[in-house]
Amino acid sequence: MEIEYARPYLTNYQRAIIDSPARFTVTEASTKVGKTASHIVWLFEQALQGGDGNEYWWVAPVFVQTKIAFKRLCRQVKSSAAHQWNFFKQNKSELTLTLPNGAVLVFKSADNPDSLYGEDVQAAVFDEFTRAKEEAWFALRSTLTATRGKCKFIGNVRGRDWGYKLAQRAKNGADPDYQYFKITAWDAVAAGILSRREVLQAKRDLPKHVFDQLYLAEPVDDGSNPFGYNFLQAAERAGLSGGSLASLGIDLARKVDWTAIVGLDSNGGTCRLDRFRKDWGQTKDTIRALPDVPTTIDSTGVGDPILEDVQKGRRNTQGYKFTQISKQQLIEGLAAGLQRGEVTFPKDTPLADELYSFEYVHTRTGIRYAAPEGLHDDCVMALALAYHQFRHQPPKPTARAKRVRVKSATNW
């Protein structure tokens, strides 16, 4: 069956992105500049060229965002191919739209990266990629391997984690498969999508660092990160320190989180970094096998009985219970240590990514420190526990001074 389709109106910057020949495009954009609408057009046009059973994916960080995009696609297809809409099969529970040619548009959530593995995907859009887990990109990338499928990344600037690094990789032009685009609110004003008055009002309403990220697509030096990007960059090292282990911090897994172990040497350099998912028995065995240096373990909830078990045979292990106040004190202590240059960490690791994406928000009950929704903070908390232990452990004993017998003298 031949499908009659008229491409909706697109601005020059929208056409430049979706018509790019690059296999991967990375777009850092202001809010409300038409990135979702234009990429729905692109994915639909890719599916029009597909065949029976071919899958085309839209991936967003959480289900709510995925559902929004699915509804927008259905509205857009209805308006551009209204007289043929009955030939499209819509499944609202599975969030799929099957075209008359048999190709299927599938809308997926990235909150469980393991659920993305397995399928061969012809083309994909990763929406709001800067707010998603890096593991979701790993899974999505695997689905594009057999097909050599294209993928387009769109999102706001948010911190300096893996999404920021991916954008920088595309921006520097070293990889010909990647192309970088940036859309600001002023680009949208010039194209008639946003009003100048509205953007200026947002500038008056919002803190500068929020406006710069959301409307100018500019990474800010600090924003909501409690550590400060400049201090984090100064604390980065090429790898683990290689120093002798002086203290350990252990953050135990919760649900889909990781157990993280971070060790510091006597100079505050990160000399050990482990992250894993194991059952409680295996986790306890792993902790027992660690050197018996001063250790602080998250003892919140299920952590309390685990602490009691691993303390047997370990002389230098203590617990730390997380509350909103104690977590705030722990993170603020780590921030002070980073800003004083007392802590260093290896770059290009899960720990580095978590430090750059970590944030604080003001709530009714005070300041809340955590990773953004969908991301992890296990390594950050393990580092904070290790530094807490490092700061509070007693100094190493020095060699005892020798006694010297002095004969009495009368003419002093």
CSV table of C-alpha atoms in Angstrom, one decimal:
chain,number,residue,atom,x,y,z
A,1,MET,CA,0.0,0.0,0.0
A,2,GLU,CA,1.3,3.5,-0.9
A,3,ILE,CA,1.1,5.9,2.0
A,4,GLU,CA,0.4,9.5,1.2
A,5,TYR,CA,2.3,11.8,3.6
A,6,ALA,CA,3.0,15.5,3.7
A,7,ARG,CA,5.9,16.5,6.0
A,8,PRO,CA,4.8,19.2,8.5
A,9,TYR,CA,6.4,22.6,8.4
A,10,LEU,CA,9.9,22.6,10.0
A,11,THR,CA,12.2,25.5,10.8
A,12,ASN,CA,15.7,25.6,9.2
A,13,TYR,CA,17.4,24.4,12.3
A,14,GLN,CA,14.9,21.5,12.6
A,15,ARG,CA,15.5,20.4,9.0
A,16,ALA,CA,19.3,20.7,9.4
A,17,ILE,CA,19.1,18.1,12.3
A,18,ILE,CA,16.7,15.6,10.9
A,19,ASP,CA,18.2,15.7,7.4
A,20,SER,CA,21.8,15.3,8.6
A,21,PRO,CA,23.5,12.4,7.0
A,22,ALA,CA,25.5,11.6,10.2
A,23,ARG,CA,24.7,8.3,11.8
A,24,PHE,CA,24.5,9.9,15.2
A,25,THR,CA,23.4,13.4,15.9
A,26,VAL,CA,23.6,15.0,19.4
A,27,THR,CA,21.4,18.1,20.0
A,28,GLU,CA,21.7,20.2,23.1
A,29,ALA,CA,18.7,22.4,23.1
A,30,SER,CA,16.6,24.9,25.0
A,31,THR,CA,13.3,23.8,26.4
A,32,LYS,CA,10.3,24.2,24.1
A,33,VAL,CA,12.1,24.8,20.8
A,34,GLY,CA,10.5,21.9,18.8
A,35,LYS,CA,13.1,19.2,19.2
A,36,THR,CA,10.5,16.5,20.1
A,37,ALA,CA,8.1,17.5,17.3
A,38,SER,CA,10.8,17.5,14.7
A,39,HIS,CA,12.3,14.1,15.8
A,40,ILE,CA,8.9,12.5,15.8
A,41,VAL,CA,8.8,13.5,12.1
A,42,TRP,CA,12.2,12.0,11.5
A,43,LEU,CA,11.4,8.7,13.2
A,44,PHE,CA,8.1,8.4,11.4
A,45,GLU,CA,9.8,9.0,8.0
A,46,GLN,CA,12.4,6.4,8.8
A,47,ALA,CA,9.6,3.9,9.5
A,48,LEU,CA,7.8,4.8,6.2
A,49,GLN,CA,10.9,3.4,4.5
A,50,GLY,CA,10.9,0.2,6.6
A,51,GLY,CA,9.3,-3.2,6.1
A,52,ASP,CA,7.3,-5.8,7.9
A,53,GLY,CA,8.5,-6.3,11.5
A,54,ASN,CA,11.1,-3.5,11.4
A,55,GLU,CA,11.2,-1.6,14.7
A,56,TYR,CA,11.9,2.1,15.2
A,57,TRP,CA,12.3,3.2,18.8
A,58,TRP,CA,11.7,6.3,20.8
A,59,VAL,CA,13.4,6.0,24.2
A,60,ALA,CA,12.9,8.5,27.1
A,61,PRO,CA,14.1,8.4,30.7
A,62,VAL,CA,10.8,7.5,32.3
A,63,PHE,CA,7.4,6.1,31.3
A,64,VAL,CA,5.5,9.4,31.6
A,65,GLN,CA,7.8,11.1,29.1
A,66,THR,CA,7.5,8.1,26.7
A,67,LYS,CA,3.7,8.3,26.8
A,68,ILE,CA,3.7,12.0,26.1
A,69,ALA,CA,5.8,11.4,22.9
A,70,PHE,CA,3.6,8.5,21.9
A,71,LYS,CA,0.4,10.7,22.1
A,72,ARG,CA,2.1,13.4,20.1
A,73,LEU,CA,3.1,11.0,17.4
A,74,CYS,CA,-0.4,9.7,17.0
A,75,ARG,CA,-1.8,13.2,16.8
A,76,GLN,CA,0.8,14.2,14.3
A,77,VAL,CA,0.2,11.2,12.1
A,78,LYS,CA,-3.5,11.8,12.2
A,79,SER,CA,-3.0,15.3,11.0
A,80,SER,CA,-0.5,14.5,8.2
A,81,ALA,CA,-2.2,11.3,6.9
A,82,ALA,CA,-5.7,11.7,8.2
A,83,HIS,CA,-7.6,9.8,5.4
A,84,GLN,CA,-5.3,6.8,5.9
A,85,TRP,CA,-5.4,6.7,9.7
A,86,ASN,CA,-7.6,3.5,9.8
A,87,PHE,CA,-4.7,1.6,8.2
A,88,PHE,CA,-2.5,2.3,11.2
A,89,LYS,CA,-2.7,-0.1,14.2
A,90,GLN,CA,-2.4,1.8,17.5
A,91,ASN,CA,-1.7,-0.1,20.8
A,92,LYS,CA,-2.1,2.3,23.7
A,93,SER,CA,-1.1,-0.3,26.3
A,94,GLU,CA,2.1,-1.3,24.6
A,95,LEU,CA,2.8,2.2,23.2
A,96,THR,CA,3.3,1.0,19.6
A,97,LEU,CA,2.0,2.2,16.3
A,98,THR,CA,2.2,-0.3,13.3
A,99,LEU,CA,2.3,1.3,9.9
A,100,PRO,CA,0.6,-0.2,6.8
A,101,ASN,CA,4.0,-1.4,5.6
A,102,GLY,CA,4.4,-3.5,8.8
A,103,ALA,CA,7.0,-1.3,10.4
A,104,VAL,CA,6.5,-0.7,14.1
A,105,LEU,CA,7.1,2.5,16.1
A,106,VAL,CA,7.9,1.5,19.7
A,107,PHE,CA,8.0,3.8,22.6
A,108,LYS,CA,10.3,2.7,25.5
A,109,SER,CA,11.3,3.8,28.9
A,110,ALA,CA,15.0,3.9,29.8
A,111,ASP,CA,14.5,3.5,33.6
A,112,ASN,CA,15.4,-0.2,33.4
A,113,PRO,CA,18.3,-0.4,30.9
A,114,ASP,CA,18.2,-4.3,30.9
A,115,SER,CA,14.8,-4.2,29.2
A,116,LEU,CA,16.2,-2.5,26.2
A,117,TYR,CA,18.5,-5.4,25.2
A,118,GLY,CA,17.7,-8.0,22.6
A,119,GLU,CA,15.9,-6.4,19.6
A,120,ASP,CA,17.4,-5.3,16.3
A,121,VAL,CA,16.4,-1.7,15.8
A,122,GLN,CA,16.5,0.2,12.5
A,123,ALA,CA,16.6,3.7,13.9
A,124,ALA,CA,16.1,5.4,17.3
A,125,VAL,CA,15.6,8.7,19.1
A,126,PHE,CA,17.0,9.0,22.6
A,127,ASP,CA,14.8,11.8,24.1
A,128,GLU,CA,16.1,13.8,27.1
A,129,PHE,CA,19.2,11.6,27.1
A,130,THR,CA,21.0,13.9,29.6
A,131,ARG,CA,18.4,12.9,32.2
A,132,ALA,CA,18.8,9.1,31.6
A,133,LYS,CA,21.3,6.5,32.8
A,134,GLU,CA,24.4,5.8,30.7
A,135,GLU,CA,23.6,2.1,30.9
A,136,ALA,CA,20.5,2.8,28.8
A,137,TRP,CA,22.6,4.1,26.0
A,138,PHE,CA,24.8,1.0,26.2
A,139,ALA,CA,21.8,-1.2,25.8
A,140,LEU,CA,20.3,1.0,23.0
A,141,ARG,CA,23.6,1.0,21.1
A,142,SER,CA,23.6,-2.8,21.1
A,143,THR,CA,20.3,-2.9,19.3
A,144,LEU,CA,21.6,-0.8,16.5
A,145,THR,CA,24.7,-2.9,15.8
A,146,ALA,CA,23.3,-5.6,13.4
A,147,THR,CA,21.3,-3.0,11.5
A,148,ARG,CA,23.9,-0.2,11.6
A,149,GLY,CA,20.9,1.9,12.6
A,150,LYS,CA,20.9,5.6,13.2
A,151,CYS,CA,20.2,7.3,16.5
A,152,LYS,CA,19.4,10.9,17.3
A,153,PHE,CA,20.0,12.3,20.8
A,154,ILE,CA,18.0,15.3,22.0
A,155,GLY,CA,17.9,17.0,25.4
A,156,ASN,CA,18.6,19.9,27.7
A,157,VAL,CA,22.0,20.6,29.0
A,158,ARG,CA,22.2,19.1,32.5
A,159,GLY,CA,25.4,18.9,34.4
A,160,ARG,CA,28.6,17.4,33.0
A,161,ASP,CA,28.0,13.7,33.2
A,162,TRP,CA,28.0,11.1,30.3
A,163,GLY,CA,25.5,13.1,28.2
A,164,TYR,CA,27.7,16.2,28.4
A,165,LYS,CA,30.7,14.1,27.4
A,166,LEU,CA,28.9,12.5,24.5
A,167,ALA,CA,27.9,16.0,23.3
A,168,GLN,CA,31.5,17.2,23.5
A,169,ARG,CA,32.6,14.2,21.5
A,170,ALA,CA,30.2,15.1,18.7
A,171,LYS,CA,31.1,18.7,19.0
A,172,ASN,CA,34.9,18.3,18.5
A,173,GLY,CA,34.3,16.6,15.2
A,174,ALA,CA,36.8,13.9,15.6
A,175,ASP,CA,34.3,11.1,14.9
A,176,PRO,CA,32.7,11.4,11.4
A,177,ASP,CA,29.7,9.3,12.5
A,178,TYR,CA,28.7,12.1,15.0
A,179,GLN,CA,27.4,15.6,14.3
A,180,TYR,CA,26.6,18.2,17.0
A,181,PHE,CA,23.8,20.7,17.1
A,182,LYS,CA,22.8,23.4,19.5
A,183,ILE,CA,19.5,25.3,19.7
A,184,THR,CA,19.0,28.2,22.0
A,185,ALA,CA,15.8,30.0,23.0
A,186,TRP,CA,16.9,32.9,20.8
A,187,ASP,CA,17.1,30.5,17.8
A,188,ALA,CA,13.5,29.6,18.5
A,189,VAL,CA,12.5,33.3,18.8
A,190,ALA,CA,14.1,34.0,15.4
A,191,ALA,CA,12.2,31.0,13.9
A,192,GLY,CA,8.9,32.2,15.4
A,193,ILE,CA,8.4,29.2,17.8
A,194,LEU,CA,8.9,31.2,21.0
A,195,SER,CA,8.1,34.8,21.8
A,196,ARG,CA,10.9,37.1,22.8
A,197,ARG,CA,8.7,38.4,25.6
A,198,GLU,CA,8.2,34.9,27.1
A,199,VAL,CA,12.0,34.2,27.0
A,200,LEU,CA,12.8,37.5,28.7
A,201,GLN,CA,10.1,36.8,31.4
A,202,ALA,CA,11.7,33.4,32.0
A,203,LYS,CA,15.1,35.1,32.4
A,204,ARG,CA,13.6,37.4,35.1
A,205,ASP,CA,11.8,34.5,36.8
A,206,LEU,CA,14.6,32.0,37.0
A,207,PRO,CA,18.1,31.9,38.7
A,208,LYS,CA,20.8,32.6,36.2
A,209,HIS,CA,22.3,29.1,36.2
A,210,VAL,CA,18.8,27.6,35.6
A,211,PHE,CA,18.0,29.9,32.7
A,212,ASP,CA,21.5,29.4,31.1
A,213,GLN,CA,21.0,25.6,31.1
A,214,LEU,CA,17.3,25.5,30.2
A,215,TYR,CA,17.1,28.3,27.6
A,216,LEU,CA,20.7,28.9,26.4
A,217,ALA,CA,21.9,25.3,26.4
A,218,GLU,CA,24.9,26.3,28.4
A,219,PRO,CA,26.5,24.1,31.1
A,220,VAL,CA,26.9,26.1,34.2
A,221,ASP,CA,29.9,26.0,36.6
A,222,ASP,CA,27.9,24.9,39.6
A,223,GLY,CA,24.1,25.2,39.2
A,224,SER,CA,22.6,22.7,41.6
A,225,ASN,CA,25.8,20.6,42.0
A,226,PRO,CA,27.0,20.9,45.7
A,227,PHE,CA,30.7,20.2,44.9
A,228,GLY,CA,31.4,22.8,42.2
A,229,TYR,CA,32.5,21.8,38.7
A,230,ASN,CA,35.8,23.7,38.9
A,231,PHE,CA,36.7,21.8,42.1
A,232,LEU,CA,35.7,18.5,40.6
A,233,GLN,CA,37.9,19.1,37.5
A,234,ALA,CA,40.8,20.0,39.8
A,235,ALA,CA,40.3,16.8,41.7
A,236,GLU,CA,40.2,14.5,38.7
A,237,ARG,CA,43.1,12.1,38.1
A,238,ALA,CA,44.0,9.8,35.2
A,239,GLY,CA,43.4,6.7,37.2
A,240,LEU,CA,43.5,5.2,40.7
A,241,SER,CA,46.1,6.7,42.9
A,242,GLY,CA,48.2,3.6,43.5
A,243,GLY,CA,48.7,4.5,47.2
A,244,SER,CA,48.2,2.2,50.1
A,245,LEU,CA,44.7,1.8,51.4
A,246,ALA,CA,43.9,4.0,54.5
A,247,SER,CA,40.1,4.0,54.7
A,248,LEU,CA,37.1,2.4,53.1
A,249,GLY,CA,33.5,3.6,52.5
A,250,ILE,CA,30.8,1.1,51.5
A,251,ASP,CA,27.3,2.0,50.3
A,252,LEU,CA,25.0,-1.0,50.2
A,253,ALA,CA,22.5,-1.6,47.3
A,254,ARG,CA,18.9,-0.6,47.5
A,255,LYS,CA,16.5,-2.3,44.9
A,256,VAL,CA,18.1,-1.6,41.5
A,257,ASP,CA,21.0,0.3,42.9
A,258,TRP,CA,24.6,-0.9,43.2
A,259,THR,CA,26.8,-1.7,46.2
A,260,ALA,CA,29.8,0.6,45.9
A,261,ILE,CA,33.2,0.4,47.6
A,262,VAL,CA,35.6,3.3,47.6
A,263,GLY,CA,39.0,3.3,49.2
A,264,LEU,CA,41.2,6.3,50.0
A,265,ASP,CA,45.0,6.4,50.5
A,266,SER,CA,46.7,8.4,53.2
A,267,ASN,CA,46.7,11.5,50.9
A,268,GLY,CA,43.0,11.3,50.2
A,269,GLY,CA,43.5,9.8,46.7
A,270,THR,CA,41.0,7.2,45.5
A,271,CYS,CA,43.0,4.0,45.4
A,272,ARG,CA,40.1,1.5,45.2
A,273,LEU,CA,36.7,1.6,43.3
A,274,ASP,CA,34.3,-1.3,43.1
A,275,ARG,CA,30.7,-1.4,42.1
A,276,PHE,CA,28.6,-4.5,41.8
A,277,ARG,CA,25.2,-6.2,42.2
A,278,LYS,CA,25.3,-9.4,44.3
A,279,ASP,CA,23.0,-11.1,46.8
A,280,TRP,CA,23.5,-10.3,50.5
A,281,GLY,CA,25.6,-13.4,51.1
A,282,GLN,CA,28.0,-12.6,48.3
A,283,THR,CA,28.1,-9.0,49.4
A,284,LYS,CA,29.1,-9.9,52.9
A,285,ASP,CA,31.8,-12.3,51.6
A,286,THR,CA,33.2,-9.5,49.5
A,287,ILE,CA,33.3,-7.1,52.4
A,288,ARG,CA,34.9,-9.7,54.7
A,289,ALA,CA,37.7,-10.2,52.2
A,290,LEU,CA,38.6,-6.5,52.2
A,291,PRO,CA,41.7,-5.4,54.1
A,292,ASP,CA,41.0,-4.6,57.7
A,293,VAL,CA,41.5,-0.8,57.5
A,294,PRO,CA,39.2,1.7,59.1
A,295,THR,CA,35.8,1.2,57.3
A,296,THR,CA,32.4,3.0,57.4
A,297,ILE,CA,29.4,1.1,56.1
A,298,ASP,CA,25.9,2.4,55.3
A,299,SER,CA,23.9,0.7,58.1
A,300,THR,CA,20.5,2.1,57.1
A,301,GLY,CA,17.7,-0.4,57.1
A,302,VAL,CA,18.9,-3.8,55.8
A,303,GLY,CA,22.5,-2.5,56.3
A,304,ASP,CA,22.3,-2.9,60.1
A,305,PRO,CA,22.3,-6.7,60.2
A,306,ILE,CA,24.9,-6.8,57.4
A,307,LEU,CA,27.1,-4.5,59.5
A,308,GLU,CA,26.8,-6.8,62.5
A,309,ASP,CA,27.8,-9.8,60.5
A,310,VAL,CA,30.8,-8.3,58.8
A,311,GLN,CA,32.1,-6.7,62.0
A,312,LYS,CA,32.9,-10.1,63.3
A,313,GLY,CA,36.6,-10.5,62.7
A,314,ARG,CA,37.0,-6.9,61.6
A,315,ARG,CA,38.3,-4.5,64.3
A,316,ASN,CA,38.0,-1.2,62.4
A,317,THR,CA,34.4,-1.3,60.9
A,318,GLN,CA,31.6,1.1,61.9
A,319,GLY,CA,28.2,1.9,60.7
A,320,TYR,CA,26.6,5.2,59.5
A,321,LYS,CA,22.8,5.6,59.3
A,322,PHE,CA,21.4,7.8,56.6
A,323,THR,CA,18.8,10.4,57.5
A,324,GLN,CA,18.1,13.6,55.6
A,325,ILE,CA,20.3,15.5,58.2
A,326,SER,CA,23.1,13.0,58.4
A,327,LYS,CA,23.3,12.6,54.6
A,328,GLN,CA,23.4,16.4,54.3
A,329,GLN,CA,26.3,16.5,56.8
A,330,LEU,CA,28.1,13.7,55.0
A,331,ILE,CA,27.8,15.4,51.5
A,332,GLU,CA,28.7,18.8,52.8
A,333,GLY,CA,31.8,17.3,54.5
A,334,LEU,CA,32.8,15.7,51.1
A,335,ALA,CA,32.2,19.0,49.3
A,336,ALA,CA,34.5,20.8,51.8
A,337,GLY,CA,37.2,18.1,51.3
A,338,LEU,CA,37.0,18.4,47.5
A,339,GLN,CA,37.1,22.2,47.7
A,340,ARG,CA,40.2,22.1,50.0
A,341,GLY,CA,41.9,19.7,47.6
A,342,GLU,CA,41.9,16.8,50.2
A,343,VAL,CA,40.2,14.3,47.9
A,344,THR,CA,41.0,13.1,44.4
A,345,PHE,CA,39.2,10.6,42.2
A,346,PRO,CA,39.7,8.9,38.8
A,347,LYS,CA,38.1,10.5,35.8
A,348,ASP,CA,35.9,8.6,33.2
A,349,THR,CA,34.5,6.3,35.9
A,350,PRO,CA,31.0,5.8,37.3
A,351,LEU,CA,32.3,7.7,40.4
A,352,ALA,CA,33.2,10.7,38.3
A,353,ASP,CA,29.9,10.6,36.4
A,354,GLU,CA,27.9,10.5,39.6
A,355,LEU,CA,29.9,13.4,41.2
A,356,TYR,CA,29.2,15.6,38.1
A,357,SER,CA,25.5,14.8,38.0
A,358,PHE,CA,24.9,14.9,41.8
A,359,GLU,CA,22.6,17.8,42.9
A,360,TYR,CA,20.7,19.4,45.7
A,361,VAL,CA,17.2,20.7,45.8
A,362,HIS,CA,15.4,22.9,48.3
A,363,THR,CA,12.4,21.2,49.8
A,364,ARG,CA,9.9,22.1,52.5
A,365,THR,CA,11.9,20.3,55.1
A,366,GLY,CA,15.3,21.5,54.0
A,367,ILE,CA,18.0,20.7,51.5
A,368,ARG,CA,17.9,17.2,49.8
A,369,TYR,CA,21.0,15.8,48.2
A,370,ALA,CA,20.6,13.0,45.6
A,371,ALA,CA,21.3,11.9,42.1
A,372,PRO,CA,18.8,13.2,39.4
A,373,GLU,CA,15.8,10.9,38.8
A,374,GLY,CA,16.8,7.7,37.1
A,375,LEU,CA,20.5,8.0,38.0
A,376,HIS,CA,22.7,6.6,40.8
A,377,ASP,CA,24.6,8.0,43.7
A,378,ASP,CA,26.1,4.8,45.2
A,379,CYS,CA,29.7,5.7,44.4
A,380,VAL,CA,29.3,9.3,45.6
A,381,MET,CA,27.9,8.0,49.0
A,382,ALA,CA,30.7,5.4,49.3
A,383,LEU,CA,33.3,8.2,48.6
A,384,ALA,CA,31.6,10.4,51.2
A,385,LEU,CA,31.7,7.6,53.8
A,386,ALA,CA,35.4,6.8,53.0
A,387,TYR,CA,36.2,10.5,53.4
A,388,HIS,CA,34.2,10.7,56.6
A,389,GLN,CA,36.2,7.8,58.0
A,390,PHE,CA,39.4,9.3,56.7
A,391,ARG,CA,38.8,12.6,58.5
A,392,HIS,CA,37.7,11.1,61.8
A,393,GLN,CA,40.0,8.1,62.2
A,394,PRO,CA,42.8,8.6,64.8
A,395,PRO,CA,46.3,9.5,63.5
A,396,LYS,CA,48.7,6.7,63.1
A,397,PRO,CA,51.0,6.2,66.1
A,398,THR,CA,54.5,7.5,65.7
A,399,ALA,CA,57.6,5.7,66.8
A,400,ARG,CA,58.0,5.9,70.6
A,401,ALA,CA,60.9,8.2,71.6
A,402,LYS,CA,63.9,6.5,73.2
A,403,ARG,CA,64.5,7.2,76.8
A,404,VAL,CA,67.9,8.9,77.4
A,405,ARG,CA,69.4,8.7,80.9
A,406,VAL,CA,71.1,12.0,81.8
A,407,LYS,CA,73.6,12.2,84.5
A,408,SER,CA,73.1,15.0,86.9
A,409,ALA,CA,75.6,17.9,86.7
A,410,THR,CA,76.3,20.6,89.3
A,411,ASN,CA,77.5,23.4,87.0
A,412,TRP,CA,74.5,24.0,84.7
